[in-house]
PDB file of C-alpha atoms in Angstrom:
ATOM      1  CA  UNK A   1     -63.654  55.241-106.491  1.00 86.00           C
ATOM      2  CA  UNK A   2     -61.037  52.722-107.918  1.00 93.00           C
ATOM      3  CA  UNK A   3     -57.847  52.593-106.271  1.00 95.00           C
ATOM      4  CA  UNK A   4     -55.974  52.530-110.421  1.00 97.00           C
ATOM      5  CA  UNK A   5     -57.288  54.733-113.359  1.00 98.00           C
ATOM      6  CA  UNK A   6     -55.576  53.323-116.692  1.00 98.00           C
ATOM      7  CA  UNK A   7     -56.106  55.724-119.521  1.00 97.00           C
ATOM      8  CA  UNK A   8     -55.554  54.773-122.869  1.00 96.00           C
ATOM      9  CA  UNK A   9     -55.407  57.061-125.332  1.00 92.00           C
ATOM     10  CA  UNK A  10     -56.195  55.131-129.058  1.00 89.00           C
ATOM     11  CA  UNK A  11     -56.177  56.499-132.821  1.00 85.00           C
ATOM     12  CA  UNK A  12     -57.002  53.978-135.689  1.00 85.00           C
ATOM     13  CA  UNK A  13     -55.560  50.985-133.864  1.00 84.00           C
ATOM     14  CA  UNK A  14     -58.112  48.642-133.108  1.00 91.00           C
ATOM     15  CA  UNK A  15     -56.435  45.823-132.778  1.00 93.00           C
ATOM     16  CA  UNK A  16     -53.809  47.253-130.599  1.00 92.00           C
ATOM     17  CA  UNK A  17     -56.415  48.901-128.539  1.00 95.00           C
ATOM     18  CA  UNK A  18     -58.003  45.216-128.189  1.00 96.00           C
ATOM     19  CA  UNK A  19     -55.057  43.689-126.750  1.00 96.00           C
ATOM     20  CA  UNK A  20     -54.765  46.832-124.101  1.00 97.00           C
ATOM     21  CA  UNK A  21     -57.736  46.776-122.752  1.00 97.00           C
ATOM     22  CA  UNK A  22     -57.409  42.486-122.693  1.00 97.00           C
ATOM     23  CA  UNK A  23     -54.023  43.135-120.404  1.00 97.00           C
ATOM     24  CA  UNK A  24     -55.903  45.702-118.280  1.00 97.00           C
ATOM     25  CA  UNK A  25     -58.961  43.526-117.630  1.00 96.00           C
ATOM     26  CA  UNK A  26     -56.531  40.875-116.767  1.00 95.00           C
ATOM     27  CA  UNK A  27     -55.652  42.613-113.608  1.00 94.00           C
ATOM     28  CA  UNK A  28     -55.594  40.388-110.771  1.00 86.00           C
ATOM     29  CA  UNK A  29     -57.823  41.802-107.757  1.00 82.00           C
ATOM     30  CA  UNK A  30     -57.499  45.091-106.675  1.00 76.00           C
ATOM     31  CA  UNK A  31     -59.879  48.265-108.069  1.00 91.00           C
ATOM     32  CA  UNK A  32     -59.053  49.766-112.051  1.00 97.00           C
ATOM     33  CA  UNK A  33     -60.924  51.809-113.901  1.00 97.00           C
ATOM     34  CA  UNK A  34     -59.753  51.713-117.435  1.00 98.00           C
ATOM     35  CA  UNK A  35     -60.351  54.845-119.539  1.00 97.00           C
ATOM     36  CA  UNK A  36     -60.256  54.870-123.046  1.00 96.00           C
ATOM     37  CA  UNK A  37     -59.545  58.753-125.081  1.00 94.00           C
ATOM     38  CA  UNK A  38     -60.353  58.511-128.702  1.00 90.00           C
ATOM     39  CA  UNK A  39     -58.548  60.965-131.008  1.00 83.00           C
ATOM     40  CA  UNK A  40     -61.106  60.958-133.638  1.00 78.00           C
ATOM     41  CA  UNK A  41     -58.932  63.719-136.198  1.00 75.00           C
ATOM     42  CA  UNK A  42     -55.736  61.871-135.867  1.00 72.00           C
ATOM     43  CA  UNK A  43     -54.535  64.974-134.257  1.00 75.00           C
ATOM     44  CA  UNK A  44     -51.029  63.565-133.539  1.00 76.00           C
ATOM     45  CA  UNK A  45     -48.895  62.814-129.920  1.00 78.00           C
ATOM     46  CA  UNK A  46     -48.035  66.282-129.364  1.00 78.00           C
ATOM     47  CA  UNK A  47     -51.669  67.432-129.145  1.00 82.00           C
ATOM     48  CA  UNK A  48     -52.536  64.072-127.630  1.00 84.00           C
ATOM     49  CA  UNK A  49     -50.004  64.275-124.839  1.00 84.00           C
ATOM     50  CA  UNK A  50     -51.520  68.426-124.749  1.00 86.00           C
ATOM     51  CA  UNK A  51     -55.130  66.636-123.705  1.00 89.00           C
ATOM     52  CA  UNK A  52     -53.907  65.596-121.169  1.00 93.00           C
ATOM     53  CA  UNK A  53     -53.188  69.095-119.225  1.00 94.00           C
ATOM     54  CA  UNK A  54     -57.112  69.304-119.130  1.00 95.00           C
ATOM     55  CA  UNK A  55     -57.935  65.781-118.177  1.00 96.00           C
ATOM     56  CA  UNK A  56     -59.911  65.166-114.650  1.00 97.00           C
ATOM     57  CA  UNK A  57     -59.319  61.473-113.357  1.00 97.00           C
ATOM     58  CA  UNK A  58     -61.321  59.763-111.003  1.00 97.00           C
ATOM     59  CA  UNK A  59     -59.027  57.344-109.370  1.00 97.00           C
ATOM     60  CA  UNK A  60     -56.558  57.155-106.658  1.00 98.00           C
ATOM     61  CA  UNK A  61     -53.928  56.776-108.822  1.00 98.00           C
ATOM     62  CA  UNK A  62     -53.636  57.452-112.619  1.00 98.00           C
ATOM     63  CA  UNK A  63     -51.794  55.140-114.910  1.00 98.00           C
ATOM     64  CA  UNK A  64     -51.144  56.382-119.005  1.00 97.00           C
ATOM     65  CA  UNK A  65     -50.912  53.291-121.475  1.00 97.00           C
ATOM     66  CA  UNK A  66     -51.572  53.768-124.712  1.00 92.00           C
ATOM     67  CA  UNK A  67     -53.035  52.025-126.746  1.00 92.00           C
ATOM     68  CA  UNK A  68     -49.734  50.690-128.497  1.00 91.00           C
ATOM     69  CA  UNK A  69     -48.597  49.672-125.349  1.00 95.00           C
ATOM     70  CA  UNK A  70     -49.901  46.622-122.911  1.00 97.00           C
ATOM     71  CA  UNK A  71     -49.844  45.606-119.251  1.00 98.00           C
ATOM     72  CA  UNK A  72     -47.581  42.917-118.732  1.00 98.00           C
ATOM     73  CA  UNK A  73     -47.856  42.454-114.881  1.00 98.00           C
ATOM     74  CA  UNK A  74     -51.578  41.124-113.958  1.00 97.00           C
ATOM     75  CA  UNK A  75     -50.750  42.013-109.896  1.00 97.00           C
ATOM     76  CA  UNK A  76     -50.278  45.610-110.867  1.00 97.00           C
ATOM     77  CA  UNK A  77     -53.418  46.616-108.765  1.00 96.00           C
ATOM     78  CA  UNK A  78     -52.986  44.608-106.117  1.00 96.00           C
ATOM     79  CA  UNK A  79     -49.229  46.147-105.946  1.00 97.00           C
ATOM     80  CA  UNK A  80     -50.630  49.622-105.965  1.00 97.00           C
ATOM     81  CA  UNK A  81     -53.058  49.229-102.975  1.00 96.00           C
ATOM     82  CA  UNK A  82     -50.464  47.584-101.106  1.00 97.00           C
ATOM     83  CA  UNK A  83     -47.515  49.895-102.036  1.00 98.00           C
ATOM     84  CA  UNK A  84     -50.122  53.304-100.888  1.00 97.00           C
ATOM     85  CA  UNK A  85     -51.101  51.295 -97.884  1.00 97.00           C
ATOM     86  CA  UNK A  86     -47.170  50.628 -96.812  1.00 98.00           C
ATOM     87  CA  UNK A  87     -45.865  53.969 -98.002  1.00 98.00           C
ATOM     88  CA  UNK A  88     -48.530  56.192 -97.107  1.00 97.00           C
ATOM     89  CA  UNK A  89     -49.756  56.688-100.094  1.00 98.00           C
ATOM     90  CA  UNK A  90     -46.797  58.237-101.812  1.00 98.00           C
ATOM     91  CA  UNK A  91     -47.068  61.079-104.799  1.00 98.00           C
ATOM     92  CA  UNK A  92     -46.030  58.770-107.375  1.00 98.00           C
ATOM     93  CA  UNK A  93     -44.645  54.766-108.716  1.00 98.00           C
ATOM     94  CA  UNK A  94     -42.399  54.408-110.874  1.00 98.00           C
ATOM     95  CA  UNK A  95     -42.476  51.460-112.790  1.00 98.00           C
ATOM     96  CA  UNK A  96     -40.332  49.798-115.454  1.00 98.00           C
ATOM     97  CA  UNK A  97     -41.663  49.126-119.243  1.00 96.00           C
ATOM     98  CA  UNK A  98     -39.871  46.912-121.643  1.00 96.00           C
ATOM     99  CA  UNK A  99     -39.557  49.284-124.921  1.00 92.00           C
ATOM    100  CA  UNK A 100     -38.284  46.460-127.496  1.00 90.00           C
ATOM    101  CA  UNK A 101     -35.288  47.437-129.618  1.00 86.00           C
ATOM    102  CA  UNK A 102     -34.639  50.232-126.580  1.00 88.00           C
ATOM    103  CA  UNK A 103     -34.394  47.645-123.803  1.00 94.00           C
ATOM    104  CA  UNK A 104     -36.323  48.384-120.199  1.00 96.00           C
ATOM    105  CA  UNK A 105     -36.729  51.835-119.307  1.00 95.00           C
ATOM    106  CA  UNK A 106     -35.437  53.221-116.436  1.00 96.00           C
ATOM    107  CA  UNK A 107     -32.422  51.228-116.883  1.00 94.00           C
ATOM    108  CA  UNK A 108     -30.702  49.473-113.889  1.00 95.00           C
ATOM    109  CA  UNK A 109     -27.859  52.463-114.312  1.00 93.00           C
ATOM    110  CA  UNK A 110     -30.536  55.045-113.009  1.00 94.00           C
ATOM    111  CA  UNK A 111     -32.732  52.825-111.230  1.00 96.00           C
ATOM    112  CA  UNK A 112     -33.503  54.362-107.664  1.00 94.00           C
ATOM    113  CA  UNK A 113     -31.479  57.669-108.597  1.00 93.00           C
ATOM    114  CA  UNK A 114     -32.695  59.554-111.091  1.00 89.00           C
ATOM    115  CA  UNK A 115     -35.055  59.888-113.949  1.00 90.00           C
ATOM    116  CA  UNK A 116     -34.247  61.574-117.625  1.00 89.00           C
ATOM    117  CA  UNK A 117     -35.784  61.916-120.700  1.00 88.00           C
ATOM    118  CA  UNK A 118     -35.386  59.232-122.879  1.00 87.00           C
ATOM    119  CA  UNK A 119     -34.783  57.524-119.880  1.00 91.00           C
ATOM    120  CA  UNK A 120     -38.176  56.784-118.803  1.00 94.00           C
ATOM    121  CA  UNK A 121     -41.407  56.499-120.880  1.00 87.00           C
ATOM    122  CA  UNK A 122     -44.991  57.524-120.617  1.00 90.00           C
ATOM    123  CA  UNK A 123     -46.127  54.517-118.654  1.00 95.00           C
ATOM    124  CA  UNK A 124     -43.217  54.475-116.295  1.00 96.00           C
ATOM    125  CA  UNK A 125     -44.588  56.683-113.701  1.00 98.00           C
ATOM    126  CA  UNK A 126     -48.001  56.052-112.022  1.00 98.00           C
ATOM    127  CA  UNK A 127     -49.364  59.462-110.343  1.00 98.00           C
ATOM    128  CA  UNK A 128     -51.795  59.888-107.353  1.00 98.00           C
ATOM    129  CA  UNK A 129     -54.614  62.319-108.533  1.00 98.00           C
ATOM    130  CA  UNK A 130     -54.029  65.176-106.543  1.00 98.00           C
ATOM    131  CA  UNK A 131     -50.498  65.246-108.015  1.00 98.00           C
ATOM    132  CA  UNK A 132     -51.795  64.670-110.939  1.00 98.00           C
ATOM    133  CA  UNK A 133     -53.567  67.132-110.932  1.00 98.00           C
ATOM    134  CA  UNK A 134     -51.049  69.780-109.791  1.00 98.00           C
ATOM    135  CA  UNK A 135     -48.921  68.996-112.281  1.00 97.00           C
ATOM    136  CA  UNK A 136     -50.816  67.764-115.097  1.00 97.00           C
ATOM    137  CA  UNK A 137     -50.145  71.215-117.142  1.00 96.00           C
ATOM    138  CA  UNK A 138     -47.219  70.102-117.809  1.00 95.00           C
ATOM    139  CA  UNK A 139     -48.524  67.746-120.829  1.00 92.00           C
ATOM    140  CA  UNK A 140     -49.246  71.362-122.258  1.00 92.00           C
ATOM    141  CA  UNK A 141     -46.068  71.684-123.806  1.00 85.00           C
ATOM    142  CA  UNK A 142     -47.307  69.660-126.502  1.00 71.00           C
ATOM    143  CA  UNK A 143     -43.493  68.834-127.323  1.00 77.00           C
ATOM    144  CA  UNK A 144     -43.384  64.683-128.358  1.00 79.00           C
ATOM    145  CA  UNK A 145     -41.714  64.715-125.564  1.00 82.00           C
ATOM    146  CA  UNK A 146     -44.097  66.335-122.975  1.00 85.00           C
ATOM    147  CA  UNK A 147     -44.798  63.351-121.463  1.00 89.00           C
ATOM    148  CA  UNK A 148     -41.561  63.298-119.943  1.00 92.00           C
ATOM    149  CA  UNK A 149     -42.571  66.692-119.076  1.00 93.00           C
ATOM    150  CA  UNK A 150     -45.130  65.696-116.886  1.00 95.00           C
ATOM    151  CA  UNK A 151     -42.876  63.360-114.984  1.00 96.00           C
ATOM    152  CA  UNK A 152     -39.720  65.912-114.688  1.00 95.00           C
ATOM    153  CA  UNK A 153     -42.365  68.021-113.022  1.00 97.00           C
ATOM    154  CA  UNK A 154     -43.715  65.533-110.725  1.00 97.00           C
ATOM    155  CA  UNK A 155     -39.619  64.547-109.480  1.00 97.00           C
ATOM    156  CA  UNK A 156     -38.806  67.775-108.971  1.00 96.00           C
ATOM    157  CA  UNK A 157     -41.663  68.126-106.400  1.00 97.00           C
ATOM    158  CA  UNK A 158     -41.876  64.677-105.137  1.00 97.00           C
ATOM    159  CA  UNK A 159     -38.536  62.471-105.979  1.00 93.00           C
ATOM    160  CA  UNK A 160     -37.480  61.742-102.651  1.00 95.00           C
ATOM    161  CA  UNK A 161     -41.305  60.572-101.610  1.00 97.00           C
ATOM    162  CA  UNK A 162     -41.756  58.471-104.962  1.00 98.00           C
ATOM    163  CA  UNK A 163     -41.553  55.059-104.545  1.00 98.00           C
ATOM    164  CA  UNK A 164     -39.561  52.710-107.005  1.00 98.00           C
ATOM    165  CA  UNK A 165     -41.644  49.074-107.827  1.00 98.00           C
ATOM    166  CA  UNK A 166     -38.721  47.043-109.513  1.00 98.00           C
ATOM    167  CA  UNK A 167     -41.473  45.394-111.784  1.00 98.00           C
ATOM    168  CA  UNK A 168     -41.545  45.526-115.518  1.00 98.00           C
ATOM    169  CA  UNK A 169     -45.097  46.310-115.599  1.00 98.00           C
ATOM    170  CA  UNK A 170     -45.920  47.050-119.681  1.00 98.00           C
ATOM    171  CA  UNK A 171     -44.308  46.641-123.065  1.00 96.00           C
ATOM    172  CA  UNK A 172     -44.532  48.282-126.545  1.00 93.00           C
ATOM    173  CA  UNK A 173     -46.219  46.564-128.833  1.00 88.00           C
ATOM    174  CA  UNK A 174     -44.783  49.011-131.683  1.00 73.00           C
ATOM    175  CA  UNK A 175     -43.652  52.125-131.533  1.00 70.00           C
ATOM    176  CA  UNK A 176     -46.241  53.626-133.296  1.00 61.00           C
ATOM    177  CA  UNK A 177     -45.288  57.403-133.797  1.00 60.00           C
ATOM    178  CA  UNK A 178     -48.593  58.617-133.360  1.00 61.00           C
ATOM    179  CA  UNK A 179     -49.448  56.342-136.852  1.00 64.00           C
ATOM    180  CA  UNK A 180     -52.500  54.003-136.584  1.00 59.00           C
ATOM    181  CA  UNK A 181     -52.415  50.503-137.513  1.00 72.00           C
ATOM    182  CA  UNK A 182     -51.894  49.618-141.419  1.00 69.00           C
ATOM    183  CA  UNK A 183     -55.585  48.995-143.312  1.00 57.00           C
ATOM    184  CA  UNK A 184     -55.672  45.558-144.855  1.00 51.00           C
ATOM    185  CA  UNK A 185     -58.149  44.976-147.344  1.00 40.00           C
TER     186      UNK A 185
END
């Protein structure tokens, strides 16, 4: 069982998607599974964030970065096994993610205190399964937002056990809105 399950959820953006998976494979030591979701029907984020109130992972820990997104911090892994081994495996990590024009999320104004929506993005949180899994209806709302959801949900049952990693560990490569990548021909 891997100690870090990244799922990527990807629609139309193969070249996006190529530089994701390149960031997760350059993990440095340490156990990752990396799980790819394919919306086939361009069914949109709301219904893509929905998928996830059903989804079963199989690692220790579950990580969400999409396929606009990439891993910026190779020793993520290796931080992970270390941070559950020192904490006792704790609920959840939050993690920071640069977001371009809207700067690194959570900012230092609510870093260590708090999390809010629009304050903290889909790959700012990374989730032991079995918490996961307890609170992984919340992606149900299938508001843009739900993903936000999700982590309200997981704070309010676990924010004094979740453990903040001061480590910008992705980055936006767009904001993509859901769209996929623009055809050339």
């Amino acid at each position: 069982m891997p100690m870090l399950e990244v799922v990527t959820r990807t629609f139309r953006r193969p070249t996006m998607l190529a530089a994701n998976k390149a960031s997760v494979a350059d993990q440095v030591g340490g156990s990752v599974k990396h799980t790819i979701l394919v919306d086939q029907f361009g069914a949109g984020v709301p219904a893509a964030n929905a998928g996830l109130a059903t989804f079963e992972p199989v690692g220790d820990y579950v990580w969400i970065l999409d396929d606009d997104d990439v891993c910026i911090y190779p020793h993520l892994a290796v931080d992970l096994a270390r941070i559950a081994d020192t904490h006792r495996n704790p609920p959840a990590v939050i993690v920071r993610m640069d977001h371009g024009s809207l700067g690194v999320l959570p900012h230092d104004g609510i870093w260590g205190v708090a999390v809010h929506e629009a304050g903290i993005g889909t790959s700012g949180i990374i989730t032991r399964r079995d918490v996961w899994m307890q609170h992984r209806q919340a992606w149900a709302s299938a508001r843009y937002a739900s993903d936000y959801d999700f982590i309200a949900a997981v704070w309010a049952a676990c924010g004094p056990q979740i453990v903040w990693h001061d480590v910008v560990a992705s980055r936006v490569q767009r904001i993509s809105h859901g769209q996929p990548e623009a055809v050339t021909l």
